[in-house]
PDB file of C-alpha atoms in Angstrom:
ATOM      1  CA  GLN A 259       0.110  -0.059   0.218  1.00  0.00           C
ATOM      2  CA  GLU A 260       0.711   3.473  -0.992  1.00  0.00           C
ATOM      3  CA  PRO A 261       1.486   5.667   2.322  1.00  0.00           C
ATOM      4  CA  LEU A 262      -0.887   8.560   2.411  1.00  0.00           C
ATOM      5  CA  LEU A 263      -0.608  11.170   5.110  1.00  0.00           C
ATOM      6  CA  LEU A 264      -3.710  13.565   5.412  1.00  0.00           C
ATOM      7  CA  LEU A 265      -3.486  16.942   7.333  1.00  0.00           C
ATOM      8  CA  HIS A 266      -6.423  19.217   8.424  1.00  0.00           C
ATOM      9  CA  GLY A 267      -6.765  22.826   8.694  1.00  0.00           C
ATOM     10  CA  MET A 268      -6.705  25.284  11.606  1.00  0.00           C
ATOM     11  CA  VAL A 269      -9.282  24.301  14.842  1.00  0.00           C
ATOM     12  CA  ASP A 270     -10.352  20.824  12.824  1.00  0.00           C
ATOM     13  CA  HIS A 271      -8.717  17.309  13.693  1.00  0.00           C
ATOM     14  CA  GLY A 272      -8.087  14.079  12.087  1.00  0.00           C
ATOM     15  CA  MET A 273     -11.331  12.633  12.182  1.00  0.00           C
ATOM     16  CA  VAL A 274     -12.403  15.331   9.018  1.00  0.00           C
ATOM     17  CA  TRP A 275     -10.843  12.814   7.096  1.00  0.00           C
ATOM     18  CA  ALA A 276     -12.648   9.726   8.047  1.00  0.00           C
ATOM     19  CA  ASN A 277     -15.050   9.670   4.621  1.00  0.00           C
ATOM     20  CA  THR A 278     -11.859  10.075   2.626  1.00  0.00           C
ATOM     21  CA  ALA A 279     -10.037   7.462   4.491  1.00  0.00           C
ATOM     22  CA  GLU A 280     -12.615   5.060   3.881  1.00  0.00           C
ATOM     23  CA  PHE A 281     -12.723   5.689   0.158  1.00  0.00           C
ATOM     24  CA  LEU A 282      -9.213   5.071  -0.084  1.00  0.00           C
ATOM     25  CA  ARG A 283      -8.259   2.583   2.677  1.00  0.00           C
ATOM     26  CA  GLN A 284      -7.981  -0.554  -0.113  1.00  0.00           C
ATOM     27  CA  ASP A 285      -5.022   1.120  -1.747  1.00  0.00           C
ATOM     28  CA  TYR A 286      -3.131   3.404   0.912  1.00  0.00           C
ATOM     29  CA  HIS A 287      -1.461   3.113   4.235  1.00  0.00           C
ATOM     30  CA  ILE A 288      -3.405   6.467   5.732  1.00  0.00           C
ATOM     31  CA  LEU A 289      -2.134   8.579   8.633  1.00  0.00           C
ATOM     32  CA  ALA A 290      -4.592  11.485   9.364  1.00  0.00           C
ATOM     33  CA  PRO A 291      -2.972  12.797  12.966  1.00  0.00           C
ATOM     34  CA  ASP A 292      -4.433  15.495  14.949  1.00  0.00           C
ATOM     35  CA  LEU A 293      -1.691  18.100  14.566  1.00  0.00           C
ATOM     36  CA  ARG A 294      -0.218  19.584  17.618  1.00  0.00           C
ATOM     37  CA  GLY A 295      -2.729  21.757  19.501  1.00  0.00           C
ATOM     38  CA  HIS A 296      -5.708  20.332  17.798  1.00  0.00           C
ATOM     39  CA  GLY A 297      -7.908  17.451  18.617  1.00  0.00           C
ATOM     40  CA  ASN A 298      -6.443  14.941  21.015  1.00  0.00           C
ATOM     41  CA  SER A 299      -2.933  16.077  20.729  1.00  0.00           C
ATOM     42  CA  SER A 300      -0.996  17.973  23.686  1.00  0.00           C
ATOM     43  CA  LYS A 301      -1.685  21.189  24.113  1.00  0.00           C
ATOM     44  CA  VAL A 302       1.350  22.922  24.838  1.00  0.00           C
ATOM     45  CA  ALA A 303       1.998  26.727  25.854  1.00  0.00           C
ATOM     46  CA  THR A 304       4.235  27.604  23.133  1.00  0.00           C
ATOM     47  CA  GLY A 305       5.407  26.049  19.811  1.00  0.00           C
ATOM     48  CA  TYR A 306       2.894  26.169  17.019  1.00  0.00           C
ATOM     49  CA  SER A 307       5.285  27.687  14.233  1.00  0.00           C
ATOM     50  CA  SER A 308       5.022  25.764  10.776  1.00  0.00           C
ATOM     51  CA  TYR A 309       8.516  24.219  11.697  1.00  0.00           C
ATOM     52  CA  ARG A 310       7.383  22.750  14.983  1.00  0.00           C
ATOM     53  CA  ILE A 311       4.520  21.334  12.944  1.00  0.00           C
ATOM     54  CA  ILE A 312       6.976  19.753   9.909  1.00  0.00           C
ATOM     55  CA  ALA A 313       9.237  18.316  12.709  1.00  0.00           C
ATOM     56  CA  ASP A 314       6.409  16.651  14.079  1.00  0.00           C
ATOM     57  CA  LEU A 315       5.419  15.287  10.842  1.00  0.00           C
ATOM     58  CA  GLU A 316       9.177  14.235  10.265  1.00  0.00           C
ATOM     59  CA  ALA A 317       9.007  12.662  13.501  1.00  0.00           C
ATOM     60  CA  LEU A 318       5.694  10.629  12.941  1.00  0.00           C
ATOM     61  CA  MET A 319       7.012   9.327   9.382  1.00  0.00           C
ATOM     62  CA  ALA A 320       9.995   8.183  10.916  1.00  0.00           C
ATOM     63  CA  SER A 321       7.958   6.156  13.440  1.00  0.00           C
ATOM     64  CA  VAL A 322       6.072   3.963  11.037  1.00  0.00           C
ATOM     65  CA  GLY A 323       9.521   3.754   8.869  1.00  0.00           C
ATOM     66  CA  TRP A 324       7.978   6.025   5.742  1.00  0.00           C
ATOM     67  CA  THR A 325      10.663   7.697   4.112  1.00  0.00           C
ATOM     68  CA  SER A 326       8.085   9.151   1.747  1.00  0.00           C
ATOM     69  CA  ALA A 327       4.257   9.607   1.341  1.00  0.00           C
ATOM     70  CA  HIS A 328       1.618  11.438  -0.893  1.00  0.00           C
ATOM     71  CA  VAL A 329       0.491  14.176   1.674  1.00  0.00           C
ATOM     72  CA  VAL A 330      -2.795  15.812   1.318  1.00  0.00           C
ATOM     73  CA  ALA A 331      -3.185  19.089   3.075  1.00  0.00           C
ATOM     74  CA  HIS A 332      -6.114  21.674   3.943  1.00  0.00           C
ATOM     75  CA  SER A 333      -6.244  25.286   4.266  1.00  0.00           C
ATOM     76  CA  TRP A 334      -3.648  26.288   6.857  1.00  0.00           C
ATOM     77  CA  SER A 335      -1.801  23.221   6.793  1.00  0.00           C
ATOM     78  CA  ALA A 336      -1.263  23.343   3.211  1.00  0.00           C
ATOM     79  CA  LYS A 337       0.847  25.927   4.010  1.00  0.00           C
ATOM     80  CA  VAL A 338       3.078  24.213   6.264  1.00  0.00           C
ATOM     81  CA  ALA A 339       3.018  21.152   3.526  1.00  0.00           C
ATOM     82  CA  ALA A 340       4.290  23.612   0.907  1.00  0.00           C
ATOM     83  CA  VAL A 341       6.951  24.874   3.387  1.00  0.00           C
ATOM     84  CA  TRP A 342       8.194  21.505   4.062  1.00  0.00           C
ATOM     85  CA  ALA A 343       7.665  20.740   0.474  1.00  0.00           C
ATOM     86  CA  GLN A 344      10.472  23.020  -0.331  1.00  0.00           C
ATOM     87  CA  GLN A 345      12.671  22.280   2.363  1.00  0.00           C
ATOM     88  CA  ASN A 346      12.708  18.142   2.385  1.00  0.00           C
ATOM     89  CA  PRO A 347      11.072  17.641  -0.969  1.00  0.00           C
ATOM     90  CA  GLN A 348      12.275  14.112  -0.938  1.00  0.00           C
ATOM     91  CA  ARG A 349       9.688  13.591   1.719  1.00  0.00           C
ATOM     92  CA  PHE A 350       6.664  13.750  -1.042  1.00  0.00           C
ATOM     93  CA  ARG A 351       5.318  11.163  -3.670  1.00  0.00           C
ATOM     94  CA  SER A 352       2.894  13.592  -4.440  1.00  0.00           C
ATOM     95  CA  LEU A 353       1.257  16.806  -3.027  1.00  0.00           C
ATOM     96  CA  THR A 354      -2.133  17.560  -2.831  1.00  0.00           C
ATOM     97  CA  LEU A 355      -3.286  21.396  -1.522  1.00  0.00           C
ATOM     98  CA  VAL A 356      -7.018  21.692  -0.619  1.00  0.00           C
ATOM     99  CA  ASP A 357      -8.333  25.008  -1.115  1.00  0.00           C
ATOM    100  CA  PRO A 358      -5.101  26.609   0.782  1.00  0.00           C
ATOM    101  CA  PHE A 359      -5.360  29.377   3.520  1.00  0.00           C
ATOM    102  CA  PHE A 360      -2.751  32.047   4.304  1.00  0.00           C
ATOM    103  CA  MET A 361      -0.199  31.273   1.609  1.00  0.00           C
ATOM    104  CA  ASN A 362       1.502  34.456   1.351  1.00  0.00           C
ATOM    105  CA  GLN A 363       3.596  36.161   3.610  1.00  0.00           C
ATOM    106  CA  MET A 364       1.398  39.078   5.272  1.00  0.00           C
ATOM    107  CA  PRO A 365       2.366  42.997   5.960  1.00  0.00           C
ATOM    108  CA  GLY A 366       2.909  44.164   9.615  1.00  0.00           C
ATOM    109  CA  TRP A 367      -0.030  45.815   9.920  1.00  0.00           C
ATOM    110  CA  VAL A 368      -2.527  42.886   9.274  1.00  0.00           C
ATOM    111  CA  ARG A 369      -1.409  41.995  12.848  1.00  0.00           C
ATOM    112  CA  SER A 370      -4.044  44.869  13.651  1.00  0.00           C
ATOM    113  CA  THR A 371      -6.732  43.068  12.026  1.00  0.00           C
ATOM    114  CA  PHE A 372      -6.471  39.676  13.880  1.00  0.00           C
ATOM    115  CA  PRO A 373      -9.135  40.375  16.586  1.00  0.00           C
ATOM    116  CA  LEU A 374     -11.447  40.954  13.510  1.00  0.00           C
ATOM    117  CA  PHE A 375     -10.487  37.643  11.924  1.00  0.00           C
ATOM    118  CA  TYR A 376     -10.984  35.740  15.477  1.00  0.00           C
ATOM    119  CA  ARG A 377     -14.803  36.945  15.416  1.00  0.00           C
ATOM    120  CA  VAL A 378     -15.249  36.446  11.769  1.00  0.00           C
ATOM    121  CA  LEU A 379     -13.749  33.304  10.773  1.00  0.00           C
ATOM    122  CA  PRO A 380     -16.000  30.249  10.693  1.00  0.00           C
ATOM    123  CA  PHE A 381     -13.311  27.925  11.761  1.00  0.00           C
ATOM    124  CA  LEU A 382     -12.807  30.009  14.990  1.00  0.00           C
ATOM    125  CA  LYS A 383     -16.861  30.151  15.802  1.00  0.00           C
ATOM    126  CA  MET A 384     -16.380  26.783  17.500  1.00  0.00           C
ATOM    127  CA  LEU A 385     -13.852  28.112  20.495  1.00  0.00           C
ATOM    128  CA  GLY A 386     -16.556  28.830  22.314  1.00  0.00           C
ATOM    129  CA  PRO A 387     -17.300  29.138  25.551  1.00  0.00           C
ATOM    130  CA  PHE A 388     -20.693  27.913  25.129  1.00  0.00           C
ATOM    131  CA  ASP A 389     -23.160  27.185  27.883  1.00  0.00           C
ATOM    132  CA  SER A 390     -24.304  23.680  26.908  1.00  0.00           C
ATOM    133  CA  ALA A 391     -23.153  21.151  24.301  1.00  0.00           C
ATOM    134  CA  ASP A 392     -26.530  21.692  22.354  1.00  0.00           C
ATOM    135  CA  GLN A 393     -25.657  25.765  22.213  1.00  0.00           C
ATOM    136  CA  ALA A 394     -22.290  24.728  20.353  1.00  0.00           C
ATOM    137  CA  LYS A 395     -24.603  22.112  18.251  1.00  0.00           C
ATOM    138  CA  GLN A 396     -27.067  24.977  17.167  1.00  0.00           C
ATOM    139  CA  GLN A 397     -24.027  27.372  16.299  1.00  0.00           C
ATOM    140  CA  ALA A 398     -22.275  24.840  14.171  1.00  0.00           C
ATOM    141  CA  GLN A 399     -25.410  23.930  12.119  1.00  0.00           C
ATOM    142  CA  GLN A 400     -25.124  27.549  11.062  1.00  0.00           C
ATOM    143  CA  LEU A 401     -21.455  26.870  10.168  1.00  0.00           C
ATOM    144  CA  LYS A 402     -20.198  26.302   6.142  1.00  0.00           C
ATOM    145  CA  GLN A 403     -18.280  23.188   7.307  1.00  0.00           C
ATOM    146  CA  TYR A 404     -21.527  21.888   8.791  1.00  0.00           C
ATOM    147  CA  ARG A 405     -23.994  22.705   5.930  1.00  0.00           C
ATOM    148  CA  GLY A 406     -25.982  19.646   5.557  1.00  0.00           C
ATOM    149  CA  TRP A 407     -25.359  18.038   8.872  1.00  0.00           C
ATOM    150  CA  SER A 408     -24.784  14.835   7.393  1.00  0.00           C
ATOM    151  CA  GLU A 409     -23.533  11.598   9.456  1.00  0.00           C
ATOM    152  CA  LEU A 410     -19.921  12.521   8.566  1.00  0.00           C
ATOM    153  CA  GLN A 411     -20.201  16.213   9.778  1.00  0.00           C
ATOM    154  CA  GLN A 412     -22.197  15.143  13.119  1.00  0.00           C
ATOM    155  CA  ALA A 413     -19.249  12.579  14.226  1.00  0.00           C
ATOM    156  CA  VAL A 414     -16.953  15.564  13.027  1.00  0.00           C
ATOM    157  CA  PHE A 415     -18.475  18.077  15.526  1.00  0.00           C
ATOM    158  CA  TYR A 416     -19.246  15.623  18.244  1.00  0.00           C
ATOM    159  CA  GLU A 417     -15.128  13.972  17.682  1.00  0.00           C
ATOM    160  CA  SER A 418     -14.016  18.140  18.275  1.00  0.00           C
ATOM    161  CA  LEU A 419     -16.073  19.291  21.255  1.00  0.00           C
ATOM    162  CA  GLU A 420     -15.053  19.025  24.826  1.00  0.00           C
ATOM    163  CA  GLN A 421     -16.415  20.667  28.205  1.00  0.00           C
ATOM    164  CA  LYS A 422     -13.882  22.831  29.827  1.00  0.00           C
ATOM    165  CA  LYS A 423     -12.820  22.648  33.495  1.00  0.00           C
ATOM    166  CA  ASP A 424     -15.322  25.867  34.453  1.00  0.00           C
ATOM    167  CA  GLY A 425     -18.324  23.964  32.819  1.00  0.00           C
ATOM    168  CA  THR A 426     -18.558  25.646  29.852  1.00  0.00           C
ATOM    169  CA  TRP A 427     -18.242  23.554  26.074  1.00  0.00           C
ATOM    170  CA  GLY A 428     -16.112  24.358  23.041  1.00  0.00           C
ATOM    171  CA  CYS A 429     -13.702  22.539  20.575  1.00  0.00           C
ATOM    172  CA  LYS A 430     -10.336  21.068  21.640  1.00  0.00           C
ATOM    173  CA  PHE A 431      -8.116  23.646  20.117  1.00  0.00           C
ATOM    174  CA  ALA A 432      -5.657  24.998  22.050  1.00  0.00           C
ATOM    175  CA  LEU A 433      -6.216  28.938  22.304  1.00  0.00           C
ATOM    176  CA  PRO A 434      -2.343  29.934  22.402  1.00  0.00           C
ATOM    177  CA  ALA A 435      -2.153  28.073  19.110  1.00  0.00           C
ATOM    178  CA  ARG A 436      -4.443  30.432  17.621  1.00  0.00           C
ATOM    179  CA  ASP A 437      -2.363  33.046  18.251  1.00  0.00           C
ATOM    180  CA  GLU A 438       0.747  31.581  17.054  1.00  0.00           C
ATOM    181  CA  ILE A 439      -0.245  30.092  14.347  1.00  0.00           C
ATOM    182  CA  PHE A 440      -1.560  33.641  13.049  1.00  0.00           C
ATOM    183  CA  GLU A 441       1.798  34.612  14.212  1.00  0.00           C
ATOM    184  CA  ASP A 442       3.444  32.170  12.004  1.00  0.00           C
ATOM    185  CA  VAL A 443       1.455  32.619   9.206  1.00  0.00           C
ATOM    186  CA  MET A 444       2.083  36.410   8.734  1.00  0.00           C
ATOM    187  CA  ARG A 445       5.848  36.144   9.073  1.00  0.00           C
ATOM    188  CA  VAL A 446       6.341  32.813   6.800  1.00  0.00           C
ATOM    189  CA  ALA A 447       5.904  32.972   2.868  1.00  0.00           C
ATOM    190  CA  GLY A 448       4.669  29.557   1.695  1.00  0.00           C
ATOM    191  CA  LEU A 449       5.911  29.587  -1.567  1.00  0.00           C
ATOM    192  CA  THR A 450       9.281  30.974  -2.385  1.00  0.00           C
ATOM    193  CA  SER A 451      10.984  28.352  -4.929  1.00  0.00           C
ATOM    194  CA  ALA A 452       9.908  26.169  -7.387  1.00  0.00           C
ATOM    195  CA  ILE A 453       8.335  22.707  -6.356  1.00  0.00           C
ATOM    196  CA  ALA A 454       8.972  20.161  -8.870  1.00  0.00           C
ATOM    197  CA  ILE A 455       6.997  17.276  -7.386  1.00  0.00           C
ATOM    198  CA  PRO A 456       3.362  16.006  -9.110  1.00  0.00           C
ATOM    199  CA  CYS A 457       0.711  18.474  -7.494  1.00  0.00           C
ATOM    200  CA  LEU A 458      -2.997  18.862  -7.323  1.00  0.00           C
ATOM    201  CA  PHE A 459      -4.606  22.001  -6.211  1.00  0.00           C
ATOM    202  CA  ILE A 460      -8.422  21.396  -5.508  1.00  0.00           C
ATOM    203  CA  GLN A 461     -10.522  24.223  -5.820  1.00  0.00           C
ATOM    204  CA  PRO A 462     -14.068  24.097  -4.725  1.00  0.00           C
ATOM    205  CA  GLU A 463     -16.498  26.191  -6.247  1.00  0.00           C
ATOM    206  CA  LYS A 464     -17.315  28.334  -3.417  1.00  0.00           C
ATOM    207  CA  GLY A 465     -13.848  27.823  -1.897  1.00  0.00           C
ATOM    208  CA  LEU A 466     -11.249  30.812  -1.006  1.00  0.00           C
ATOM    209  CA  ASN A 467      -9.621  30.478  -4.147  1.00  0.00           C
ATOM    210  CA  ARG A 468     -11.691  31.628  -7.174  1.00  0.00           C
ATOM    211  CA  THR A 469      -9.432  33.989  -9.496  1.00  0.00           C
ATOM    212  CA  ASP A 470      -6.846  33.865 -11.467  1.00  0.00           C
ATOM    213  CA  TRP A 471      -4.495  36.130  -9.222  1.00  0.00           C
ATOM    214  CA  GLN A 472      -4.947  33.923  -6.141  1.00  0.00           C
ATOM    215  CA  LEU A 473      -3.856  30.868  -8.146  1.00  0.00           C
ATOM    216  CA  LYS A 474      -1.151  32.607  -9.844  1.00  0.00           C
ATOM    217  CA  PRO A 475       1.697  31.651  -7.118  1.00  0.00           C
ATOM    218  CA  TYR A 476       0.623  28.079  -7.179  1.00  0.00           C
ATOM    219  CA  CYS A 477       0.864  28.364 -11.140  1.00  0.00           C
ATOM    220  CA  THR A 478       4.286  30.236 -10.718  1.00  0.00           C
ATOM    221  CA  TYR A 479       5.866  27.889  -8.374  1.00  0.00           C
ATOM    222  CA  LEU A 480       4.251  24.216  -8.532  1.00  0.00           C
ATOM    223  CA  LYS A 481       6.039  23.076 -11.965  1.00  0.00           C
ATOM    224  CA  ASN A 482       4.109  19.583 -12.198  1.00  0.00           C
ATOM    225  CA  LEU A 483       0.536  21.219 -11.403  1.00  0.00           C
ATOM    226  CA  GLU A 484      -2.624  20.105 -11.946  1.00  0.00           C
ATOM    227  CA  ILE A 485      -6.003  22.279 -11.134  1.00  0.00           C
ATOM    228  CA  VAL A 486      -9.434  20.456 -10.447  1.00  0.00           C
ATOM    229  CA  GLN A 487     -12.572  22.030  -9.537  1.00  0.00           C
ATOM    230  CA  VAL A 488     -15.020  20.115  -7.156  1.00  0.00           C
ATOM    231  CA  PRO A 489     -18.209  21.306  -5.907  1.00  0.00           C
ATOM    232  CA  GLY A 490     -18.731  22.700  -2.202  1.00  0.00           C
ATOM    233  CA  ASN A 491     -16.949  25.314  -0.316  1.00  0.00           C
ATOM    234  CA  HIS A 492     -13.901  25.337   1.578  1.00  0.00           C
ATOM    235  CA  TRP A 493     -14.554  22.069   3.369  1.00  0.00           C
ATOM    236  CA  CYS A 494     -15.673  20.110   0.157  1.00  0.00           C
ATOM    237  CA  PHE A 495     -14.466  16.863   1.774  1.00  0.00           C
ATOM    238  CA  LEU A 496     -17.297  17.103   4.535  1.00  0.00           C
ATOM    239  CA  VAL A 497     -19.907  18.868   2.370  1.00  0.00           C
ATOM    240  CA  GLU A 498     -19.595  17.042  -1.207  1.00  0.00           C
ATOM    241  CA  PRO A 499     -17.232  13.903  -0.262  1.00  0.00           C
ATOM    242  CA  ASP A 500     -17.781  11.847  -2.943  1.00  0.00           C
ATOM    243  CA  ALA A 501     -16.805  14.313  -5.694  1.00  0.00           C
ATOM    244  CA  PHE A 502     -13.842  15.471  -3.723  1.00  0.00           C
ATOM    245  CA  ASN A 503     -12.859  11.693  -2.965  1.00  0.00           C
ATOM    246  CA  GLN A 504     -12.831  10.950  -6.763  1.00  0.00           C
ATOM    247  CA  ALA A 505     -10.917  13.847  -7.667  1.00  0.00           C
ATOM    248  CA  LEU A 506      -7.902  12.980  -4.909  1.00  0.00           C
ATOM    249  CA  ALA A 507      -8.374   9.399  -5.896  1.00  0.00           C
ATOM    250  CA  ASP A 508      -7.728   9.983  -9.766  1.00  0.00           C
ATOM    251  CA  PHE A 509      -4.801  12.312  -9.364  1.00  0.00           C
ATOM    252  CA  LEU A 510      -3.284   9.672  -6.475  1.00  0.00           C
ATOM    253  CA  ALA A 511      -3.828   6.876  -9.257  1.00  0.00           C
ATOM    254  CA  ASP A 512      -1.800   8.858 -11.830  1.00  0.00           C
ATOM    255  CA  HIS A 513       1.140   9.235  -9.418  1.00  0.00           C
ATOM    256  CA  HIS A 514       1.437   5.828  -7.911  1.00  0.00           C
TER     257      HIS A 514
END
């Protein structure tokens, strides 16, 4: 079986890939870790830079004896994966970027807009606090990633939720990770040199990357690039999993 590493976006956790993993499991040895600060992984006070995440992933691959893998990365982790691919391309059999976010380095003044980002970004709205699990559920059902409220989405939601020490509810994501990740994505440029490995850009029709100028950095730096459009929004693998899974499977089959 081919090794396949599935990396979730900010605030999510490995279970977002459950449907995709089930679809691909006959042909791939799949790992979908909770990245540090997320899900059931450790919640340290500091250490959430892209370089620390990459070190974790290198250690994970070493622990299972993988020298290389197909890597699929969503949103923020797509930037981490792009940085990793430039640092250590031999780790990659292929790279799939799913609607990347924060790919470019950002000017210093953007830091002043972080409080606004914290209020409006859909994936941060599940931080809470919520008075009850039911209140958290009501919020989740209003968000793009849970549109349709399928069995898969419900399972992802409940896996993300926990009761805090003070009795309130919220997702398992560590608050220090939010602040440090935002600082990191502001400072670090995701694409600075050419990447020759086979790359797939999955572009949801209602995703974040809809214009030619948004795609230009990928077309410039990814020298072996395929762009595939799929239905759905930023979380296409949750809201339109069948189309997403087939697009990914077709690409991976071409690069065994």
